[in-house]
Amino acid sequence: MISPKFIFLSKVDFPFHLGTKIEVSKDRLQNGGSEAINSAGRSKENVWEEVVAVSENSWEDFKLEALRYKALLEKDVVRAIEKGNKNILRYLVNRIYRIRKSVKVDVLQKVSEGDSKADESALRTLLLCKWEGPIVKFLDKERQTRMFEGEKEHIRFIANNLDWIDPNVQAMAMEGDNEGIRMASNQIHYKSLRNLKGDEYCDDFNMKLYARALAAHKLEDNSGKVKESDNGWTLVENRKKKAKSGDKEKIHPLPTAFTIFLAKIPTRAKASEIWTFFSRMGRILDIILPRKRDRFGNRFGNRFGFVKTDDEVVTEKIIRNLKTTPLLGSLLDFRFMGEHKKSSLVPMWEIETVKADIKTSIVRKERAEGKKMERMVTQKNQELVDRNAVWKIIKDHRKGVKNLGKSGSYDDSISAKKALRNETGKLCKEGVLNKNLLELEISGLIGFSWFPMTGIILQEVLIEEGFSNILVKEISCWKFLLSFKDSNDKGLFDKSRVKHWLHDIRSFEEEDRRIRRKVVVEVRGIPFIAWSESTLMEITKHIGDWGWWINEAEENKVLENPKVCIYSDELLSIAIRSSISVEGVGYEVGIVEIPFDFLKVNSSPRSLRDDSDASKIEKDKVLNQEVQNSACQKDSGGNYKESVEVQECRFGEDSIQSIGSTSRSDLVWDFPKSIDKNNSIIDTGDFADHGDSQRTLCQMLGKVKIKGPGRPKKRKIGKNPFEIGRCKFWPLTRKGLVHGISKGSSQKGEGDGKQTIRTSEAELILESALDIGLILKEDKERTLDIIKDHLAKGQI
């Protein structure tokens, strides 16, 4: 191992070295070129410099010492040392000698031990030290000569290409700053690519990428547009870049921008995360994320955006990666929007995007007679295909379909088909066959669903499964007709793909020609404890096929008689009286058909605060009680059994007219907003609790709040505290108000007035419970006292 040697020279015999600043004027740099820069090294006459000569064999020694003092070195230098990069040997020796001479020995010992205070003291000493370290040379003469000649050529290259360098970088290079020299080299390299012709880089792919990143035009002379600002920086005015062709000047076409539409972006994804996700795939021009999001949430998800690129290669790479790479755990939906020019002066280049999977098996033979070929497209197999290649595929398919008619087998099938059409046409004209029913029997299927649903839902399911050529017609909520265009499409239908939605798929039969009428009936007089789907199905089974229970459990705002949708053969209006037995108690119920628009009319009051509304409630309540007393008769005694006995009996004409003309309304309760959407409050419909239903209803009654006179509403505080008159720190005083209380309102205390209000509210709650069919545990007076106590404590 050769130890470093110290050499003291009287002159510096090379132009540049680390830490030395060269002072050269702009005129000398432009006129003298490299000679001016070379003379900068000889400008410091009679100045002694410390020089250290090292060899490559001393790398390990300096490496170990540098790792001991790594807290005083740059992070990039430490990382390069750990990876064994010997190219930084000269810089490393310079830093080690500067640390040795500037920092005390005891402080360096503590730095090597990891003392943080010693690190701060050493860094402060290095910051205040003016000495920049020794000049480092190699003992190997060939390597030293090569390095010296390379620096010399580098400086000459910069001096001969000053037109490519920014004026601010020129000033840094003239001062001999190493960072300025590096920036000047980069600017010369990239800006020189702008003058390359198309033939020079079209063959080289890497050169093509570099050239596309730069604007394709020549650099103009900036001499007349350079100004100096007050703070010493040089300013260059923005200018339009033009390309001359003959006598006319025209704006050069800007690069093409490719746009990709994105959907279902995760809501929690930040803009920086989305930018990092796409920048890994290639160079991105812009990402647009609109603030206005999809309010429906079913087309594009809750969040969507756009990604713009300027290279077709990067666009294809992004589309290819989006199919498999998720963003924050979820795959994005995307669509290629084509490409367009950034400038509106340049015409757009139209590109056709075709989804590659063209299903030739669905092409019918009738298309050979001149019909247009339909392309079956799938959303999942979306790919970019060249326009000419797609049209070539389409023409080949057309030629193949036309050539099918030349064979004998095809002609025989056409003749047989025509003969069959002529025979069926004669029968249809004579009235023997129904043409529409005949087509349904040939190209139709009947399917039954596992659960009640509408035809619109089943149609969307078939489209998602790829059967877009099937038309769904709803016969009932359980039975559907699948109509195909012809028998060929019917043969291609795969039943296994819809097995989770439909079962017992069969052909159209004669019994399917008679379609039953869909009616809505209301079951009146049935007690609340018998409100379940099984009970209603047993009561209405003699009328027709069960459809569904219309009263939705999610809308717990109105408590009314159950309404059921039934598919019946009855053509007249339905009005039936039946007797049932629930838990040993006999009841008579009425089943009456009602119109379909019953949900649109709601004549029941929404509030109990107004006197006029209260009077309407009393009238409806009395009328409702009279109707129920006349229609429902309770039997005495008997053990409680969970059995329902139904006996059918018809109304007479007089009773049908009386029921149709009687104006009745249902009992309506106003629930507070905090429990509107709580499904556990009322156990009705398909969610019925078959346990103790009376206990469940009592729990519900304990949470009902009857609206009555109370404290006046407080004035709402404005959202904007800086708006005049709405600051949240101002007192709530205005004309007619004192601290938010109206002067005309009276605050009721614990006097007779409040006791009277509680009595009326308690009586109203008790009567409502009796109307529903609840049985009192104790006498009426004791029950009223209990309800009053709950009202006083605020539990009701």
PDB file of C-alpha atoms in Angstrom, residues 66-247:
ATOM      1  CA  ALA A  66     -15.034   7.823   6.130  1.00  0.00           C
ATOM      2  CA  LEU A  67     -17.508   5.397   7.675  1.00  0.00           C
ATOM      3  CA  ARG A  68     -16.286   6.444  11.135  1.00  0.00           C
ATOM      4  CA  TYR A  69     -17.043  10.102  10.287  1.00  0.00           C
ATOM      5  CA  LYS A  70     -20.150   9.463   8.121  1.00  0.00           C
ATOM      6  CA  ALA A  71     -22.174  11.883  10.280  1.00  0.00           C
ATOM      7  CA  LEU A  72     -20.020  14.712   8.835  1.00  0.00           C
ATOM      8  CA  LEU A  73     -20.372  13.635   5.177  1.00  0.00           C
ATOM      9  CA  GLU A  74     -23.232  13.984   2.724  1.00  0.00           C
ATOM     10  CA  LYS A  75     -25.754  11.162   2.542  1.00  0.00           C
ATOM     11  CA  ASP A  76     -25.089  10.553  -1.154  1.00  0.00           C
ATOM     12  CA  VAL A  77     -21.357  10.223  -0.475  1.00  0.00           C
ATOM     13  CA  VAL A  78     -21.967   7.686   2.308  1.00  0.00           C
ATOM     14  CA  ARG A  79     -24.304   5.722   0.056  1.00  0.00           C
ATOM     15  CA  ALA A  80     -21.699   5.663  -2.731  1.00  0.00           C
ATOM     16  CA  ILE A  81     -18.998   4.494  -0.308  1.00  0.00           C
ATOM     17  CA  GLU A  82     -21.165   1.663   0.950  1.00  0.00           C
ATOM     18  CA  LYS A  83     -21.758   0.502  -2.618  1.00  0.00           C
ATOM     19  CA  GLY A  84     -18.006   0.602  -3.365  1.00  0.00           C
ATOM     20  CA  ASN A  85     -17.979   3.415  -5.937  1.00  0.00           C
ATOM     21  CA  LYS A  86     -14.279   4.288  -6.403  1.00  0.00           C
ATOM     22  CA  ASN A  87     -15.021   7.204  -8.721  1.00  0.00           C
ATOM     23  CA  ILE A  88     -15.395   9.496  -5.698  1.00  0.00           C
ATOM     24  CA  LEU A  89     -11.893   8.707  -4.352  1.00  0.00           C
ATOM     25  CA  ARG A  90     -10.512  12.212  -5.039  1.00  0.00           C
ATOM     26  CA  TYR A  91     -13.492  13.918  -3.416  1.00  0.00           C
ATOM     27  CA  LEU A  92     -13.376  11.526  -0.443  1.00  0.00           C
ATOM     28  CA  VAL A  93      -9.670  12.213   0.196  1.00  0.00           C
ATOM     29  CA  ASN A  94     -10.350  15.951   0.007  1.00  0.00           C
ATOM     30  CA  ARG A  95     -13.135  15.696   2.612  1.00  0.00           C
ATOM     31  CA  ILE A  96     -11.118  13.433   4.962  1.00  0.00           C
ATOM     32  CA  TYR A  97      -8.124  15.808   5.034  1.00  0.00           C
ATOM     33  CA  ARG A  98     -10.378  18.803   5.565  1.00  0.00           C
ATOM     34  CA  ILE A  99     -12.027  17.063   8.564  1.00  0.00           C
ATOM     35  CA  ARG A 100      -8.664  16.041  10.031  1.00  0.00           C
ATOM     36  CA  LYS A 101      -7.247  19.571  10.016  1.00  0.00           C
ATOM     37  CA  SER A 102     -10.377  21.493  10.959  1.00  0.00           C
ATOM     38  CA  VAL A 103     -11.851  19.421  13.801  1.00  0.00           C
ATOM     39  CA  LYS A 104     -10.134  18.631  17.090  1.00  0.00           C
ATOM     40  CA  VAL A 105      -9.001  15.097  17.865  1.00  0.00           C
ATOM     41  CA  ASP A 106     -11.155  14.653  20.990  1.00  0.00           C
ATOM     42  CA  VAL A 107     -14.245  15.857  19.085  1.00  0.00           C
ATOM     43  CA  LEU A 108     -13.531  13.396  16.261  1.00  0.00           C
ATOM     44  CA  GLN A 109     -13.253  10.603  18.813  1.00  0.00           C
ATOM     45  CA  LYS A 110     -16.715  11.434  20.168  1.00  0.00           C
ATOM     46  CA  VAL A 111     -18.091  11.686  16.589  1.00  0.00           C
ATOM     47  CA  SER A 112     -16.889   8.153  15.858  1.00  0.00           C
ATOM     48  CA  GLU A 113     -18.643   6.996  19.054  1.00  0.00           C
ATOM     49  CA  GLY A 114     -21.955   8.523  17.886  1.00  0.00           C
ATOM     50  CA  ASP A 115     -22.256  11.565  20.175  1.00  0.00           C
ATOM     51  CA  SER A 116     -24.858  13.958  18.720  1.00  0.00           C
ATOM     52  CA  LYS A 117     -23.447  17.039  20.485  1.00  0.00           C
ATOM     53  CA  ALA A 118     -20.006  16.288  19.056  1.00  0.00           C
ATOM     54  CA  ASP A 119     -21.569  16.029  15.580  1.00  0.00           C
ATOM     55  CA  GLU A 120     -23.061  19.520  15.948  1.00  0.00           C
ATOM     56  CA  SER A 121     -19.758  20.963  17.160  1.00  0.00           C
ATOM     57  CA  ALA A 122     -17.795  19.385  14.280  1.00  0.00           C
ATOM     58  CA  LEU A 123     -20.294  20.545  11.645  1.00  0.00           C
ATOM     59  CA  ARG A 124     -20.171  24.084  13.032  1.00  0.00           C
ATOM     60  CA  THR A 125     -16.369  24.045  12.786  1.00  0.00           C
ATOM     61  CA  LEU A 126     -16.466  22.821   9.173  1.00  0.00           C
ATOM     62  CA  LEU A 127     -19.012  25.483   8.305  1.00  0.00           C
ATOM     63  CA  LEU A 128     -16.803  28.304   9.606  1.00  0.00           C
ATOM     64  CA  CYS A 129     -13.584  26.919   8.075  1.00  0.00           C
ATOM     65  CA  LYS A 130     -12.531  28.790   4.905  1.00  0.00           C
ATOM     66  CA  TRP A 131     -10.048  26.153   3.771  1.00  0.00           C
ATOM     67  CA  GLU A 132     -11.552  23.959   1.060  1.00  0.00           C
ATOM     68  CA  GLY A 133      -9.153  21.063   1.417  1.00  0.00           C
ATOM     69  CA  PRO A 134      -6.134  19.926  -0.608  1.00  0.00           C
ATOM     70  CA  ILE A 135      -5.848  19.254  -4.316  1.00  0.00           C
ATOM     71  CA  VAL A 136      -5.880  15.495  -4.941  1.00  0.00           C
ATOM     72  CA  LYS A 137      -3.958  13.872  -7.775  1.00  0.00           C
ATOM     73  CA  PHE A 138      -3.303  10.265  -8.759  1.00  0.00           C
ATOM     74  CA  LEU A 139       0.141   8.692  -8.619  1.00  0.00           C
ATOM     75  CA  ASP A 140      -0.681   6.853 -11.843  1.00  0.00           C
ATOM     76  CA  LYS A 141       0.539   9.238 -14.564  1.00  0.00           C
ATOM     77  CA  GLU A 142      -1.659   7.809 -17.322  1.00  0.00           C
ATOM     78  CA  ARG A 143      -4.814   8.204 -15.250  1.00  0.00           C
ATOM     79  CA  GLN A 144      -3.851  11.705 -14.145  1.00  0.00           C
ATOM     80  CA  THR A 145      -3.102  12.750 -17.738  1.00  0.00           C
ATOM     81  CA  ARG A 146      -6.386  11.275 -18.987  1.00  0.00           C
ATOM     82  CA  MET A 147      -8.317  13.087 -16.272  1.00  0.00           C
ATOM     83  CA  PHE A 148      -6.553  16.367 -16.990  1.00  0.00           C
ATOM     84  CA  GLU A 149      -7.162  16.119 -20.735  1.00  0.00           C
ATOM     85  CA  GLY A 150     -10.810  15.191 -20.155  1.00  0.00           C
ATOM     86  CA  GLU A 151     -11.410  18.267 -18.001  1.00  0.00           C
ATOM     87  CA  LYS A 152      -9.705  20.378 -20.601  1.00  0.00           C
ATOM     88  CA  GLU A 153     -11.880  19.042 -23.413  1.00  0.00           C
ATOM     89  CA  HIS A 154     -14.990  19.436 -21.257  1.00  0.00           C
ATOM     90  CA  ILE A 155     -14.277  23.112 -20.651  1.00  0.00           C
ATOM     91  CA  ARG A 156     -13.515  23.700 -24.330  1.00  0.00           C
ATOM     92  CA  PHE A 157     -16.829  22.042 -25.259  1.00  0.00           C
ATOM     93  CA  ILE A 158     -18.760  24.368 -22.928  1.00  0.00           C
ATOM     94  CA  ALA A 159     -16.932  27.461 -24.178  1.00  0.00           C
ATOM     95  CA  ASN A 160     -17.773  26.669 -27.817  1.00  0.00           C
ATOM     96  CA  ASN A 161     -21.510  26.187 -27.147  1.00  0.00           C
ATOM     97  CA  LEU A 162     -22.429  29.165 -24.991  1.00  0.00           C
ATOM     98  CA  ASP A 163     -25.498  29.883 -27.158  1.00  0.00           C
ATOM     99  CA  TRP A 164     -27.199  26.796 -25.763  1.00  0.00           C
ATOM    100  CA  ILE A 165     -26.702  27.795 -22.106  1.00  0.00           C
ATOM    101  CA  ASP A 166     -29.031  29.912 -20.007  1.00  0.00           C
ATOM    102  CA  PRO A 167     -27.446  33.280 -19.006  1.00  0.00           C
ATOM    103  CA  ASN A 168     -27.715  32.439 -15.291  1.00  0.00           C
ATOM    104  CA  VAL A 169     -25.931  29.119 -15.823  1.00  0.00           C
ATOM    105  CA  GLN A 170     -23.292  30.919 -17.905  1.00  0.00           C
ATOM    106  CA  ALA A 171     -22.502  33.135 -14.938  1.00  0.00           C
ATOM    107  CA  MET A 172     -22.139  30.096 -12.666  1.00  0.00           C
ATOM    108  CA  ALA A 173     -19.838  28.381 -15.190  1.00  0.00           C
ATOM    109  CA  MET A 174     -17.681  31.524 -15.569  1.00  0.00           C
ATOM    110  CA  GLU A 175     -17.129  31.528 -11.809  1.00  0.00           C
ATOM    111  CA  GLY A 176     -15.860  27.936 -12.034  1.00  0.00           C
ATOM    112  CA  ASP A 177     -18.726  26.459 -10.010  1.00  0.00           C
ATOM    113  CA  ASN A 178     -18.913  22.693 -10.480  1.00  0.00           C
ATOM    114  CA  GLU A 179     -22.737  22.664 -10.333  1.00  0.00           C
ATOM    115  CA  GLY A 180     -22.871  25.347 -13.012  1.00  0.00           C
ATOM    116  CA  ILE A 181     -20.560  23.322 -15.261  1.00  0.00           C
ATOM    117  CA  ARG A 182     -22.792  20.253 -14.832  1.00  0.00           C
ATOM    118  CA  MET A 183     -25.979  22.187 -15.644  1.00  0.00           C
ATOM    119  CA  ALA A 184     -24.318  23.763 -18.684  1.00  0.00           C
ATOM    120  CA  SER A 185     -23.407  20.323 -20.035  1.00  0.00           C
ATOM    121  CA  ASN A 186     -26.982  19.058 -19.617  1.00  0.00           C
ATOM    122  CA  GLN A 187     -28.477  22.102 -21.347  1.00  0.00           C
ATOM    123  CA  ILE A 188     -26.141  21.758 -24.306  1.00  0.00           C
ATOM    124  CA  HIS A 189     -26.977  18.068 -24.611  1.00  0.00           C
ATOM    125  CA  TYR A 190     -30.777  18.331 -24.537  1.00  0.00           C
ATOM    126  CA  LYS A 191     -31.167  21.577 -26.471  1.00  0.00           C
ATOM    127  CA  SER A 192     -28.950  20.303 -29.253  1.00  0.00           C
ATOM    128  CA  LEU A 193     -31.452  17.482 -29.845  1.00  0.00           C
ATOM    129  CA  ARG A 194     -34.045  20.035 -30.922  1.00  0.00           C
ATOM    130  CA  ASN A 195     -32.176  20.657 -34.179  1.00  0.00           C
ATOM    131  CA  LEU A 196     -32.101  16.999 -35.205  1.00  0.00           C
ATOM    132  CA  LYS A 197     -33.995  16.163 -38.387  1.00  0.00           C
ATOM    133  CA  GLY A 198     -36.571  13.410 -38.552  1.00  0.00           C
ATOM    134  CA  ASP A 199     -34.326  11.040 -40.497  1.00  0.00           C
ATOM    135  CA  GLU A 200     -31.628  11.198 -37.835  1.00  0.00           C
ATOM    136  CA  TYR A 201     -33.705   9.738 -35.006  1.00  0.00           C
ATOM    137  CA  CYS A 202     -36.541   7.766 -36.602  1.00  0.00           C
ATOM    138  CA  ASP A 203     -34.435   4.593 -36.745  1.00  0.00           C
ATOM    139  CA  ASP A 204     -33.139   4.882 -33.182  1.00  0.00           C
ATOM    140  CA  PHE A 205     -35.932   4.238 -30.633  1.00  0.00           C
ATOM    141  CA  ASN A 206     -34.124   5.809 -27.653  1.00  0.00           C
ATOM    142  CA  MET A 207     -33.254   8.910 -29.662  1.00  0.00           C
ATOM    143  CA  LYS A 208     -36.898   9.107 -30.723  1.00  0.00           C
ATOM    144  CA  LEU A 209     -38.039   9.233 -27.097  1.00  0.00           C
ATOM    145  CA  TYR A 210     -35.567  12.017 -26.325  1.00  0.00           C
ATOM    146  CA  ALA A 211     -36.661  14.035 -29.337  1.00  0.00           C
ATOM    147  CA  ARG A 212     -40.362  13.643 -28.563  1.00  0.00           C
ATOM    148  CA  ALA A 213     -39.768  15.095 -25.114  1.00  0.00           C
ATOM    149  CA  LEU A 214     -38.475  18.287 -26.727  1.00  0.00           C
ATOM    150  CA  ALA A 215     -40.243  20.768 -28.968  1.00  0.00           C
ATOM    151  CA  ALA A 216     -39.385  20.220 -32.647  1.00  0.00           C
ATOM    152  CA  HIS A 217     -38.062  23.670 -33.555  1.00  0.00           C
ATOM    153  CA  LYS A 218     -34.817  25.651 -33.691  1.00  0.00           C
ATOM    154  CA  LEU A 219     -33.686  27.920 -30.918  1.00  0.00           C
ATOM    155  CA  GLU A 220     -33.933  31.639 -31.666  1.00  0.00           C
ATOM    156  CA  ASP A 221     -31.437  34.346 -30.831  1.00  0.00           C
ATOM    157  CA  ASN A 222     -32.087  35.650 -27.308  1.00  0.00           C
ATOM    158  CA  SER A 223     -29.662  38.579 -27.395  1.00  0.00           C
ATOM    159  CA  GLY A 224     -32.365  41.234 -27.749  1.00  0.00           C
ATOM    160  CA  LYS A 225     -34.699  39.719 -25.159  1.00  0.00           C
ATOM    161  CA  VAL A 226     -32.349  39.342 -22.202  1.00  0.00           C
ATOM    162  CA  LYS A 227     -32.756  41.816 -19.357  1.00  0.00           C
ATOM    163  CA  GLU A 228     -31.310  42.180 -15.901  1.00  0.00           C
ATOM    164  CA  SER A 229     -33.555  42.515 -12.852  1.00  0.00           C
ATOM    165  CA  ASP A 230     -32.932  44.500  -9.696  1.00  0.00           C
ATOM    166  CA  ASN A 231     -31.951  41.451  -7.651  1.00  0.00           C
ATOM    167  CA  GLY A 232     -29.109  40.509 -10.021  1.00  0.00           C
ATOM    168  CA  TRP A 233     -30.832  37.640 -11.869  1.00  0.00           C
ATOM    169  CA  THR A 234     -31.052  37.607 -15.642  1.00  0.00           C
ATOM    170  CA  LEU A 235     -34.599  37.476 -17.035  1.00  0.00           C
ATOM    171  CA  VAL A 236     -35.518  36.066 -20.442  1.00  0.00           C
ATOM    172  CA  GLU A 237     -38.880  37.141 -21.873  1.00  0.00           C
ATOM    173  CA  ASN A 238     -41.358  34.478 -22.936  1.00  0.00           C
ATOM    174  CA  ARG A 239     -41.579  34.216 -26.684  1.00  0.00           C
ATOM    175  CA  LYS A 240     -43.551  32.330 -29.311  1.00  0.00           C
ATOM    176  CA  LYS A 241     -41.601  29.702 -31.190  1.00  0.00           C
ATOM    177  CA  LYS A 242     -42.311  29.708 -34.943  1.00  0.00           C
ATOM    178  CA  ALA A 243     -41.079  27.742 -37.911  1.00  0.00           C
ATOM    179  CA  LYS A 244     -40.669  29.577 -41.231  1.00  0.00           C
ATOM    180  CA  SER A 245     -41.641  27.942 -44.516  1.00  0.00           C
ATOM    181  CA  GLY A 246     -41.157  30.257 -47.505  1.00  0.00           C
ATOM    182  CA  ASP A 247     -42.602  33.742 -47.111  1.00  0.00           C
TER     183      ASP A 247
END
